[in-house]
mmCIF file of C-alpha atoms and ligand atoms in Angstrom:
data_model
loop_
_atom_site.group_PDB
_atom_site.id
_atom_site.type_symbol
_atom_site.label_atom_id
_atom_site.label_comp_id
_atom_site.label_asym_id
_atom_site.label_seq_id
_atom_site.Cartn_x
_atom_site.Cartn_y
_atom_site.Cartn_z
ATOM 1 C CA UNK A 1 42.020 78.939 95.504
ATOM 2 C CA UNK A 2 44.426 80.342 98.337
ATOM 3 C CA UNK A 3 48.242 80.334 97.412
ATOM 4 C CA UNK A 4 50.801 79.471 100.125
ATOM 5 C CA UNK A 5 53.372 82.037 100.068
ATOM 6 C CA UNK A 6 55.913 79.997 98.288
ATOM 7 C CA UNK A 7 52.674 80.135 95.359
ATOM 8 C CA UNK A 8 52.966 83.785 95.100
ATOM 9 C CA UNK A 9 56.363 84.361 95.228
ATOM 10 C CA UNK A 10 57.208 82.546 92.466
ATOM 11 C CA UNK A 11 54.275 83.795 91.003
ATOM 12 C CA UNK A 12 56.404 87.418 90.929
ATOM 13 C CA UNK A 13 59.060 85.461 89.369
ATOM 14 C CA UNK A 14 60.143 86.404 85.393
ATOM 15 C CA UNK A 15 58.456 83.599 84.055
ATOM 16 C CA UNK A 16 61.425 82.104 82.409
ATOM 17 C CA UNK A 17 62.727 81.348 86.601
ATOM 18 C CA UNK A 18 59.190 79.945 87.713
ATOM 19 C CA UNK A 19 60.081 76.604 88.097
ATOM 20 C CA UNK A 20 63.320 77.484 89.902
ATOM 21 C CA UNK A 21 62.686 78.042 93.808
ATOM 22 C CA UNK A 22 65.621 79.849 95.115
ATOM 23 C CA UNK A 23 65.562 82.617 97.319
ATOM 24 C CA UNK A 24 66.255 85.589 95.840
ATOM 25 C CA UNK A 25 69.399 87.555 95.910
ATOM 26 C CA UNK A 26 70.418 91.537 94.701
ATOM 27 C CA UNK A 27 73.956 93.130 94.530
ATOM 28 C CA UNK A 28 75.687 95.867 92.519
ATOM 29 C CA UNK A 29 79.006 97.235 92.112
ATOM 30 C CA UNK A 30 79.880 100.513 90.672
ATOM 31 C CA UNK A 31 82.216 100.978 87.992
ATOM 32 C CA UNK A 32 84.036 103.854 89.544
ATOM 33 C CA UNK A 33 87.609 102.618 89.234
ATOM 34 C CA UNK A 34 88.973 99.175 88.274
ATOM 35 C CA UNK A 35 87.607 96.762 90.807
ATOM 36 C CA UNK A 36 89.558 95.847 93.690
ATOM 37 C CA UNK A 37 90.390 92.471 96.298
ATOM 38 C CA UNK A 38 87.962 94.124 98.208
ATOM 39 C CA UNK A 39 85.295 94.018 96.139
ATOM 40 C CA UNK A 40 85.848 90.561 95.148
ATOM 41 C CA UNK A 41 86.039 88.965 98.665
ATOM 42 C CA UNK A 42 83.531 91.604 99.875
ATOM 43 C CA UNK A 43 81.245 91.000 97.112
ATOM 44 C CA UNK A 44 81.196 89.073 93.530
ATOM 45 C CA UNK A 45 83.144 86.322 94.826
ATOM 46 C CA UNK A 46 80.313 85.615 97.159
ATOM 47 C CA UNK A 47 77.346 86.766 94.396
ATOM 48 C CA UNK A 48 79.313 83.831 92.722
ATOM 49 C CA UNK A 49 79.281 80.949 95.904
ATOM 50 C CA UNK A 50 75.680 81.923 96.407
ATOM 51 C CA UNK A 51 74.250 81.108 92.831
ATOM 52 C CA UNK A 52 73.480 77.630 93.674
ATOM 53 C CA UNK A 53 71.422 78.032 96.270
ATOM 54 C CA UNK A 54 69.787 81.652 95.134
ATOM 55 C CA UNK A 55 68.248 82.936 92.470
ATOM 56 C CA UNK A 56 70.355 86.121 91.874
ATOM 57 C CA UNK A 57 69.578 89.592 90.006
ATOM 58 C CA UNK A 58 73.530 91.384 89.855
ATOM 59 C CA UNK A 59 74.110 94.670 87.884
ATOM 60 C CA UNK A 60 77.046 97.126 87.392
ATOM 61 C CA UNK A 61 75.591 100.500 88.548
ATOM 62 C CA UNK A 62 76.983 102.670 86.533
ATOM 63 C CA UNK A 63 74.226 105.291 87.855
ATOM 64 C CA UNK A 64 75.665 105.159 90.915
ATOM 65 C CA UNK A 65 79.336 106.239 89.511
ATOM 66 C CA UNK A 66 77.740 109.528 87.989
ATOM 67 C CA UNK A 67 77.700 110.961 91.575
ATOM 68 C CA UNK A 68 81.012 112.622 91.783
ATOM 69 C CA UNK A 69 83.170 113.989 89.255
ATOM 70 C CA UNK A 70 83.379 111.549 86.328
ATOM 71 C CA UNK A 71 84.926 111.035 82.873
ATOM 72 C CA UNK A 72 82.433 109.672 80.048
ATOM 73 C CA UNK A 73 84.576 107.562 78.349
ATOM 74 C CA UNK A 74 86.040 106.220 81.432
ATOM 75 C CA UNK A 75 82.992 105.394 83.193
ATOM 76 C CA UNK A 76 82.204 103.310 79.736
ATOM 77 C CA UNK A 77 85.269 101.178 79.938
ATOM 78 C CA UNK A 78 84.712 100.665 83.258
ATOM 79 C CA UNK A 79 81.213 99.405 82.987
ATOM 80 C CA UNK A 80 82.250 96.913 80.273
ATOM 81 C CA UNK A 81 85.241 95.710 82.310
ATOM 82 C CA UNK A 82 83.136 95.537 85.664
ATOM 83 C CA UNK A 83 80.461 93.218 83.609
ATOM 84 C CA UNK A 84 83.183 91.487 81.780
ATOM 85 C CA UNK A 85 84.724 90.780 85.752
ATOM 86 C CA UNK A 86 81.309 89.460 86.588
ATOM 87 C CA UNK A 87 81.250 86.952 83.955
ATOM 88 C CA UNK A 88 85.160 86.373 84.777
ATOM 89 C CA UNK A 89 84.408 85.360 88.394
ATOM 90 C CA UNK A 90 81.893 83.114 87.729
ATOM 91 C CA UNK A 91 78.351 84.599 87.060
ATOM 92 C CA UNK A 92 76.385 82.631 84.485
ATOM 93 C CA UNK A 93 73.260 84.308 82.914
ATOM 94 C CA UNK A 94 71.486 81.106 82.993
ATOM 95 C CA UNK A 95 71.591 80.879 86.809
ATOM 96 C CA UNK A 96 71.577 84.615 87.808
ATOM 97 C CA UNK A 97 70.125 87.883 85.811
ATOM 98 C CA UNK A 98 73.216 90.070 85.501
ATOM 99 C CA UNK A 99 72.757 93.394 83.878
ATOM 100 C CA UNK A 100 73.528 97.522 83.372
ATOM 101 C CA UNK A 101 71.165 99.205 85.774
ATOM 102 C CA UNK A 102 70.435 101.878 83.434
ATOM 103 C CA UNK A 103 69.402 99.674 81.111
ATOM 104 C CA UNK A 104 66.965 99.466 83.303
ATOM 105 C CA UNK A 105 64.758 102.624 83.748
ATOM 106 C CA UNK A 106 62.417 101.503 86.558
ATOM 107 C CA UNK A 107 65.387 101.984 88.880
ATOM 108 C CA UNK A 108 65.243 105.872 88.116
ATOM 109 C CA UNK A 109 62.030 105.897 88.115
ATOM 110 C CA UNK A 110 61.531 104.273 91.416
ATOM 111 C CA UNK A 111 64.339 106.075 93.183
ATOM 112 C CA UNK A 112 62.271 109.482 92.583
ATOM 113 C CA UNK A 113 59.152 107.974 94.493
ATOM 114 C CA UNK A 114 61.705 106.931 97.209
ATOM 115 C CA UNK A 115 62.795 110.247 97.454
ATOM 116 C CA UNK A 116 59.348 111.421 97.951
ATOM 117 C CA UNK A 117 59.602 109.029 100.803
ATOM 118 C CA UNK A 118 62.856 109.565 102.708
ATOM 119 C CA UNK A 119 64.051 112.668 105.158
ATOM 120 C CA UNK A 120 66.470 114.783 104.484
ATOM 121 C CA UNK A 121 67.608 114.244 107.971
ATOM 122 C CA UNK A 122 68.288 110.557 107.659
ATOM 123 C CA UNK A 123 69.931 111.396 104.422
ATOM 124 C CA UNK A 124 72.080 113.853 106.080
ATOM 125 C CA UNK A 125 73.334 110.811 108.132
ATOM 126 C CA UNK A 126 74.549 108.070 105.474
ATOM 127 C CA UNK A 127 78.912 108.526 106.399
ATOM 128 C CA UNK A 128 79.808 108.533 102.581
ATOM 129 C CA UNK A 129 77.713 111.442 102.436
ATOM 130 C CA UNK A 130 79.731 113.283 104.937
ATOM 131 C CA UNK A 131 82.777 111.681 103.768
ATOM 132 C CA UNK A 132 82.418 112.972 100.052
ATOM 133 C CA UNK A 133 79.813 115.368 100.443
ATOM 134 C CA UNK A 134 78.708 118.658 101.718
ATOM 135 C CA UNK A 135 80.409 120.826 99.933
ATOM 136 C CA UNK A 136 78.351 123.843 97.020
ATOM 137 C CA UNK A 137 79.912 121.623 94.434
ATOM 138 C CA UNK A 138 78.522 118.058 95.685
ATOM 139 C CA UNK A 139 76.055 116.886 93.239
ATOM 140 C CA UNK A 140 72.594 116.728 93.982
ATOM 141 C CA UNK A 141 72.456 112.533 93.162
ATOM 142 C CA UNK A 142 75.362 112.257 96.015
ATOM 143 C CA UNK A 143 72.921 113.335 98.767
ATOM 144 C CA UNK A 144 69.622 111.301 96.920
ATOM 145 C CA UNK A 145 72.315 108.117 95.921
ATOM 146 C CA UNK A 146 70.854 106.083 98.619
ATOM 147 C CA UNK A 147 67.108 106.612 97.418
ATOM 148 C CA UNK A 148 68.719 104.822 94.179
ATOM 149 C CA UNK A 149 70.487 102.425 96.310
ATOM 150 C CA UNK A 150 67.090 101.686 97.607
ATOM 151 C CA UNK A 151 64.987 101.577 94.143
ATOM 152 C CA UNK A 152 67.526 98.954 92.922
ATOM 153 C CA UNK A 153 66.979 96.550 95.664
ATOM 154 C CA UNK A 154 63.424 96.967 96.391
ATOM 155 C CA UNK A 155 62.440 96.361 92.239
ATOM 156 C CA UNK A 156 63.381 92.724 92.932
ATOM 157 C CA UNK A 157 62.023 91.618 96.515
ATOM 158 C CA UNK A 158 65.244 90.284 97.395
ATOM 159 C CA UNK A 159 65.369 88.219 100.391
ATOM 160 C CA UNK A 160 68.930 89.772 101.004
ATOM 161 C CA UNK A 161 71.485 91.795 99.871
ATOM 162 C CA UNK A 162 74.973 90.569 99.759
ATOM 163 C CA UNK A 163 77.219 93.480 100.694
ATOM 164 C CA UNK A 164 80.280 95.022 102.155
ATOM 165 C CA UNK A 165 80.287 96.336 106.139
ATOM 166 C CA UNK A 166 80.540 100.200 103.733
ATOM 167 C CA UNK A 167 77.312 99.497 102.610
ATOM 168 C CA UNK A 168 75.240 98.373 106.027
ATOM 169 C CA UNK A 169 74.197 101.957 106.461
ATOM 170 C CA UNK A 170 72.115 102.080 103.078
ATOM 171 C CA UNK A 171 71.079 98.828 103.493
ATOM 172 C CA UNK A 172 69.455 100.209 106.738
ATOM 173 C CA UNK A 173 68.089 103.151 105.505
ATOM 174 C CA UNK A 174 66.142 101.008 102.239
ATOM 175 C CA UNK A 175 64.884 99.079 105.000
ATOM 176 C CA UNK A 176 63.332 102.087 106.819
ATOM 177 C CA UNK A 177 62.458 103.827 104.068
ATOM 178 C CA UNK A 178 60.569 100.705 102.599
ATOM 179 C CA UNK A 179 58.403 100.115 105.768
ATOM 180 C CA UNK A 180 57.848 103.590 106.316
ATOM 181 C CA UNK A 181 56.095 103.457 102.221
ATOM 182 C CA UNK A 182 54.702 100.637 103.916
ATOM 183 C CA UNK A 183 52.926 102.339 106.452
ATOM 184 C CA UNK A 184 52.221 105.446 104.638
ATOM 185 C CA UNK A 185 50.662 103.693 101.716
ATOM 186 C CA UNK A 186 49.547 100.034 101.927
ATOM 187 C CA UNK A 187 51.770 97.148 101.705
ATOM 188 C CA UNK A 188 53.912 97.490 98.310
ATOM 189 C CA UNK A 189 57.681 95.950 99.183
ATOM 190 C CA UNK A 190 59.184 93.345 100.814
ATOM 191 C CA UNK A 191 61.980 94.534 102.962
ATOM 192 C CA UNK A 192 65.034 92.608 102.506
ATOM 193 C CA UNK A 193 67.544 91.576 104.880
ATOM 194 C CA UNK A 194 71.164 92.512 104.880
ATOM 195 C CA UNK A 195 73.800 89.523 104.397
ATOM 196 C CA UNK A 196 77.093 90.245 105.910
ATOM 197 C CA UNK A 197 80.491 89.737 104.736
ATOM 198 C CA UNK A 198 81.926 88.360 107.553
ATOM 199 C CA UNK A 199 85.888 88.475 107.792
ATOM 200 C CA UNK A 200 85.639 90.167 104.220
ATOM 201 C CA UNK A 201 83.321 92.418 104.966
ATOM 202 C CA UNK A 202 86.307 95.198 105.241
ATOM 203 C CA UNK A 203 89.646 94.359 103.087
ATOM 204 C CA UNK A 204 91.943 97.074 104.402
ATOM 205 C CA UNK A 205 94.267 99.368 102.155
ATOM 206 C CA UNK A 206 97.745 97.455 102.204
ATOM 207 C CA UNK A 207 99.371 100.740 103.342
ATOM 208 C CA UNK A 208 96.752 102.566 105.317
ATOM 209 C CA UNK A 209 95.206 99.309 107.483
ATOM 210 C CA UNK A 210 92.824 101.839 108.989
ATOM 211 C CA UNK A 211 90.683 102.764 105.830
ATOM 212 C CA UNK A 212 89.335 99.962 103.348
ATOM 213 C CA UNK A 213 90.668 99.127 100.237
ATOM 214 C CA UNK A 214 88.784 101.618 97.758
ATOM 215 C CA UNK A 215 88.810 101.060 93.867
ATOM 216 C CA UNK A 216 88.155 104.968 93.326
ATOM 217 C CA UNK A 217 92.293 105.001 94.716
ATOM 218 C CA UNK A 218 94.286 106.532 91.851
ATOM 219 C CA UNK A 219 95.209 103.988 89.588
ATOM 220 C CA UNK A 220 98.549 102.464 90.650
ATOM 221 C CA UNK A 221 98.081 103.049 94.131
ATOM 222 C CA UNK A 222 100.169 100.871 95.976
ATOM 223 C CA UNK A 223 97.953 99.689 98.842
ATOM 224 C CA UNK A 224 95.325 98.490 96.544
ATOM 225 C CA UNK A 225 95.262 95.708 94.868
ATOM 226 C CA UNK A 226 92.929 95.014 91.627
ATOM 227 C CA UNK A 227 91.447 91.959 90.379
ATOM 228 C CA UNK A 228 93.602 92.403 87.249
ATOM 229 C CA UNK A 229 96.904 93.350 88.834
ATOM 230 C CA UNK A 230 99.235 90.874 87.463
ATOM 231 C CA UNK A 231 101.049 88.399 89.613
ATOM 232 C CA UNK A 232 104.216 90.560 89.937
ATOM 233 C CA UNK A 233 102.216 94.068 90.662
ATOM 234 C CA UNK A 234 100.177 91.817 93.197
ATOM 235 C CA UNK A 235 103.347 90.467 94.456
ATOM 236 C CA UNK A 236 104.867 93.839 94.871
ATOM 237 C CA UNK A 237 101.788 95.274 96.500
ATOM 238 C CA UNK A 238 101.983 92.606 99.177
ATOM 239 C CA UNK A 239 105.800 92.316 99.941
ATOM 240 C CA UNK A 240 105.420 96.149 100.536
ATOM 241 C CA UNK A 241 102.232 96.152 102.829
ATOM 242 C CA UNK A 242 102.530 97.517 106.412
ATOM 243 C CA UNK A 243 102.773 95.279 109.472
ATOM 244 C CA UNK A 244 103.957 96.532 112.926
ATOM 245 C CA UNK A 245 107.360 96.286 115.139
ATOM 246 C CA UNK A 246 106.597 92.926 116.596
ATOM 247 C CA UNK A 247 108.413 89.680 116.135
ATOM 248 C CA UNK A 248 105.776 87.029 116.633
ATOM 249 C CA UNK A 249 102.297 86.984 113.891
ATOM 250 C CA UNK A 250 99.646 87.512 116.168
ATOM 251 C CA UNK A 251 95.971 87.881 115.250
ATOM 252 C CA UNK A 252 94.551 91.300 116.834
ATOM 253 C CA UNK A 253 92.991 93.811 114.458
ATOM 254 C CA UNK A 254 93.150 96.620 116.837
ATOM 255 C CA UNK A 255 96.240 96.842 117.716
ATOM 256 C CA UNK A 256 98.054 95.391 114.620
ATOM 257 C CA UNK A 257 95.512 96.146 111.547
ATOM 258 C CA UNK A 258 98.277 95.079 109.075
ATOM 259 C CA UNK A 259 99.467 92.109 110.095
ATOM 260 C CA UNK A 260 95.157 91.146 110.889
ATOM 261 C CA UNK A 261 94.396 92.475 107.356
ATOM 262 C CA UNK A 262 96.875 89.827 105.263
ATOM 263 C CA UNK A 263 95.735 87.082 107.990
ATOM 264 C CA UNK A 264 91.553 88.201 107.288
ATOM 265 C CA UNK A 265 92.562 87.883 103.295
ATOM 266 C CA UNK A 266 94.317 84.494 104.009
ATOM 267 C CA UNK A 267 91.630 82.914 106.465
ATOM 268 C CA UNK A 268 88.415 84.335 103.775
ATOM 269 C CA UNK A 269 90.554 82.777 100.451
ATOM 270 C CA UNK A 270 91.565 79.490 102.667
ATOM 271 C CA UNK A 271 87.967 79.309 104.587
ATOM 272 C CA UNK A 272 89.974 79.104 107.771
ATOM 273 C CA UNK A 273 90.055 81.269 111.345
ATOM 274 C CA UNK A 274 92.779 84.045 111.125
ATOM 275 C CA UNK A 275 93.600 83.231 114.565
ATOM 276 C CA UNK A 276 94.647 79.297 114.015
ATOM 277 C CA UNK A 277 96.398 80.524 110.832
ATOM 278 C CA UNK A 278 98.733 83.107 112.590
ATOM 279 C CA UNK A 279 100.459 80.189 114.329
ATOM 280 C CA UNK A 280 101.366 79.068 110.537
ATOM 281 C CA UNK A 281 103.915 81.656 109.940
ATOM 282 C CA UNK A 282 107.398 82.285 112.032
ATOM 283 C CA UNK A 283 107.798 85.796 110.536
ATOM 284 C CA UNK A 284 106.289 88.207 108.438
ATOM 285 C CA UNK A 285 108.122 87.702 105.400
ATOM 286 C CA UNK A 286 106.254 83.747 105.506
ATOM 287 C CA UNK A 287 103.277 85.623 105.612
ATOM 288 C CA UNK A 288 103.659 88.319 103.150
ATOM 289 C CA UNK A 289 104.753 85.030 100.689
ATOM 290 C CA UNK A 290 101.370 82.963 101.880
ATOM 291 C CA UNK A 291 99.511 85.592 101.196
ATOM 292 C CA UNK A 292 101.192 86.585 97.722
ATOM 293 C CA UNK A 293 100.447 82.788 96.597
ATOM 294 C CA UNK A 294 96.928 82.752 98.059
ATOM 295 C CA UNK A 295 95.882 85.891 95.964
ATOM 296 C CA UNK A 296 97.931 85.069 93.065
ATOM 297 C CA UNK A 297 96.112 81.309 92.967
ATOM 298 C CA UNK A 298 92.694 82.921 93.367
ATOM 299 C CA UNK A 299 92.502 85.798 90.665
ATOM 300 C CA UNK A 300 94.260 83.834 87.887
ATOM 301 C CA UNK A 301 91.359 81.757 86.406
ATOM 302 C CA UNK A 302 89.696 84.626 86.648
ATOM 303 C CA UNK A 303 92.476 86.557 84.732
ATOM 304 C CA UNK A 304 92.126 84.124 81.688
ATOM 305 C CA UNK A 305 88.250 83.791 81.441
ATOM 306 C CA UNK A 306 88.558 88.159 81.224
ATOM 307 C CA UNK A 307 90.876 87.572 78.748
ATOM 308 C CA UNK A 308 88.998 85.193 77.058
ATOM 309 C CA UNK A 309 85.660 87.508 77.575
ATOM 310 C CA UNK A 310 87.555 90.595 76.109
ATOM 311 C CA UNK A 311 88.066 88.814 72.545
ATOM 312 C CA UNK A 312 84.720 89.024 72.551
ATOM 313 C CA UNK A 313 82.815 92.255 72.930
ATOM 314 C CA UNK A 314 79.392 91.309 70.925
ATOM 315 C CA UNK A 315 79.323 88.316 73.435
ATOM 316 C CA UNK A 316 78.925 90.433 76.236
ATOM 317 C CA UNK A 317 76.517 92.765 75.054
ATOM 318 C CA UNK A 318 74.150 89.820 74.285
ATOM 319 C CA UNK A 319 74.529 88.882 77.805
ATOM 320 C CA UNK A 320 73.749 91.976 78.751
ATOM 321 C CA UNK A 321 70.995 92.539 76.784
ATOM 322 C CA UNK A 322 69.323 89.554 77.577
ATOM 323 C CA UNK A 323 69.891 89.900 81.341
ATOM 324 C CA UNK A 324 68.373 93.514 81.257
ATOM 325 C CA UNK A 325 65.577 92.097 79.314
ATOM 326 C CA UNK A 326 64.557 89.590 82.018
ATOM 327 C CA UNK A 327 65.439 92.593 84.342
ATOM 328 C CA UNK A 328 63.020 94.529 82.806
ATOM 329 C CA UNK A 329 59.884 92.017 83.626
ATOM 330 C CA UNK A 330 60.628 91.293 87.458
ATOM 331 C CA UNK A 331 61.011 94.993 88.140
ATOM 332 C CA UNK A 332 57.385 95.843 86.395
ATOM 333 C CA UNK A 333 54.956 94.643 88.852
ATOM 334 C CA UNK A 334 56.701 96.611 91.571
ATOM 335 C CA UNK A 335 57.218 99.885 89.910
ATOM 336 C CA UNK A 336 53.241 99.528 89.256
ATOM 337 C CA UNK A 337 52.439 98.727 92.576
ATOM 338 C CA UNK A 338 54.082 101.888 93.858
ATOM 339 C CA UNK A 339 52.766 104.073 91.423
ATOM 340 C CA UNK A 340 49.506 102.930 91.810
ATOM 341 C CA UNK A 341 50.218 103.383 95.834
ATOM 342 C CA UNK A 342 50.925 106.863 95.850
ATOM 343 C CA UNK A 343 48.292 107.623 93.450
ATOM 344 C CA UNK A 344 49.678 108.412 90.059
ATOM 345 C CA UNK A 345 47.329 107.068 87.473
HETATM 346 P P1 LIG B 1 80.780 99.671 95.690
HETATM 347 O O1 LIG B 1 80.766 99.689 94.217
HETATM 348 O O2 LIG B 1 81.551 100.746 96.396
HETATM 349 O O3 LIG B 1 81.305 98.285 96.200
HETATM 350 C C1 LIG B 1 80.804 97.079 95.646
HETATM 351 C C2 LIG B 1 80.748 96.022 96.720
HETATM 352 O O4 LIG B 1 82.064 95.756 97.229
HETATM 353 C C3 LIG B 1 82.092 95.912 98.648
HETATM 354 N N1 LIG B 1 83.405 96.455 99.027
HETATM 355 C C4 LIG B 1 84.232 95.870 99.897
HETATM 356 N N2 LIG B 1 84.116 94.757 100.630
HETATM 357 C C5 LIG B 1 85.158 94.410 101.436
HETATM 358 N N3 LIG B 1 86.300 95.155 101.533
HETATM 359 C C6 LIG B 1 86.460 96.282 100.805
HETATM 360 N N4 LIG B 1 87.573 96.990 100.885
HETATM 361 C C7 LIG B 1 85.392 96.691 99.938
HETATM 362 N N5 LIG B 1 85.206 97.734 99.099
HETATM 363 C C8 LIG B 1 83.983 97.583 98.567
HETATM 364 C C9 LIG B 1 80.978 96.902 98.928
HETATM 365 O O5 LIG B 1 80.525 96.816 100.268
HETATM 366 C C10 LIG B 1 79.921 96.446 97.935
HETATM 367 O O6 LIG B 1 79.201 95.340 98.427
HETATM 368 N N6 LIG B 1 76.277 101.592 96.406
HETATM 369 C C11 LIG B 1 77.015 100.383 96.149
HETATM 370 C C12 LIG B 1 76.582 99.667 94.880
HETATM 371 C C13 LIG B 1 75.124 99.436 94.833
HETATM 372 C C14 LIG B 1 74.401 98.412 95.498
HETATM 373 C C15 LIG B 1 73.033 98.618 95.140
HETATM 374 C C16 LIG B 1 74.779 97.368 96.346
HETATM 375 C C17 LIG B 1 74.249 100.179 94.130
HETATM 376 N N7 LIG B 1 72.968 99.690 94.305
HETATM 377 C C18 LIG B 1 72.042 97.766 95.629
HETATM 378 C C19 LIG B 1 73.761 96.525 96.835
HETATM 379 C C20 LIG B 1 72.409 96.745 96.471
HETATM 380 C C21 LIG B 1 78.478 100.711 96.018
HETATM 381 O O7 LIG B 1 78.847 101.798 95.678
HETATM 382 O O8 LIG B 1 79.294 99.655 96.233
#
């Protein structure tokens, strides 16, 4: 009997989501430094609106944050309070499949046939390489982190990938390099689709509008502001942010970056245009306090259910477990399918 495509696609599903038709969704976050605003208008807070509507596979990738210099026991606690955030913001493990992505091994083990697949050239290319990279010193997994990048999404056929404007690049390049295995070997992935972030997709540092807001900032730095600042750091953070010489708030985020960035964090949290808000505010300091209260409102639930969450560490290694576990099945048929491709037996 023939299968319409909606047949076999859920015939790829992990059994235990076959009678759920959702299009699927992918994400991760590495737990290189406590997660920022950034990250959670950029990313989980939208993981989190989507789950609805999408069937979604989210990990921490912890992998990922073994690229540059690292501390063991720091990259630990930051994996357990990265998956502990998830849960905070609103990920439910019966909805979505959230997970450590080296719990997974099918992510190495794909990454290594992706390598086998990309250029060096077009590896050579990806900006955070160039930014962080180049140097005698760089580790090896810096330049190949993309091939990962790539492994991770491909293993679940997403239909799209939720991310950040840092991360269109490598969202590219696992789209190339996934046709090109394509091409080269038969039909083995679907190639996703990037979903962008919109007015989040770039949450500028609060003292440096012209570079994002980065979570691998020392801790404490004042420009960045973390999902678990409390009210009074976040409050500080704000009231000290950089805005410009001008007397009127005006939306323009070329020429005044600051004064754009608080409106872009106000519009995304409100769901309204930064432009129509700027006529809100008769000076800066009404702005800095809008903003304050906006960010204030919007992390505190998510505060208390981390709070909550951390009382309870065996809890969240259950729900890790099991998520991995379900990880685990939808990522088998793929990692066959390209092994069997390139002809290992
Ligand atoms: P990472 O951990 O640097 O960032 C996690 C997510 O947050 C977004 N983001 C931001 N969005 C808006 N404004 C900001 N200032 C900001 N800072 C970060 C990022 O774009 C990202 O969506 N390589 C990835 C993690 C990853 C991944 C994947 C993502 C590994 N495998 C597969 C998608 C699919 C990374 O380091 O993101």
């Amino acid at each position: 009997m023939a299968h319409s495509p909606l047949d076999i696609d859920e015939m790829r599903e992990p059994i235990e989501h076959r009678s759920v038709r959702r299009p699927r969704v992918l994400s991760g976050i590495a737990p290189s430094g406590s997660l920022t605003l950034g990250n959670y208008l950029g990313a989980l807070r939208r993981f989190v609106d989507g789950q609805p509507s999408h069937q979604g596979f989210f990990f921490v990738a912890d992998l990922h944050a073994t690229t540059i210099e690292h501390d063991p026991a720091r990259l630990r606690a930051l994996t357990w309070e990265t998956a502990r955030l998830f849960f905070a913001a609103g990920l439910d493990s019966e909805q979505s499949t959230v997970f450590v992505q080296s719990h997974v091994p099918a992510h190495v083990e794909l990454a290594y046939l992706l390598e086998s697949t990309a250029y060096v050239g077009e590896l050579s290319r990806m900006i955070q390489f160039k930014e962080k990279g180049g140097r005698p010193r760089t580790r090896a997994s810096l330049f190949t982190y993309p091939c990962l990048m790539a492994a991770d999404i491909l293993l679940y056929e997403p239909r799209s990938v939720p991310v950040g404007g840092d991360q269109d690049q490598h969202v590219e390049l696992c789209r190339d390099v996934a046709t090109r295995f394509n091409r080269q070997y038969g039909e083995t992935f679907v190639v996703p689709s990037l979903d962008k972030a919109g007015l989040a997709s770039r949450v500028a540092d609060l003292l440096d509008p012209r570079s994002k807001m980065s979570k691998s900032a020392p801790a404490g730095a004042p420009g960045v502001v973390r999902m678990l600042d409390t009210p009074d750091v976040i409050r500080r953070k704000i009231n000290r942010a950089v805005t410009d010489s001008h007397a009127e708030v005006r939306y323009d985020p070329v020429s005044r970056p600051g004064v754009s960035n608080l409106l872009d964090v106000i519009a995304v949290v409100s769901d309204r245009s930064p432009d129509d808000l700027a006529t809100d505010f008769a000076s800066y300091a009404d702005l800095k306090r809008s903003c304050i209260d906006h960010v204030v409102e919007l992390l505190a639930p998510v505060q208390r259910r981390y709070a909550e969450l951390a009382q309870d560490q065996g809890h969240l290694i259950s729900l890790l477990d099991a998520g991995a576990t379900q990880a685990v099945v939808a990522a088998g048929p793929v990692l066959a399918r390209a092994r069997d491709a390139v002809g290992l037996v």
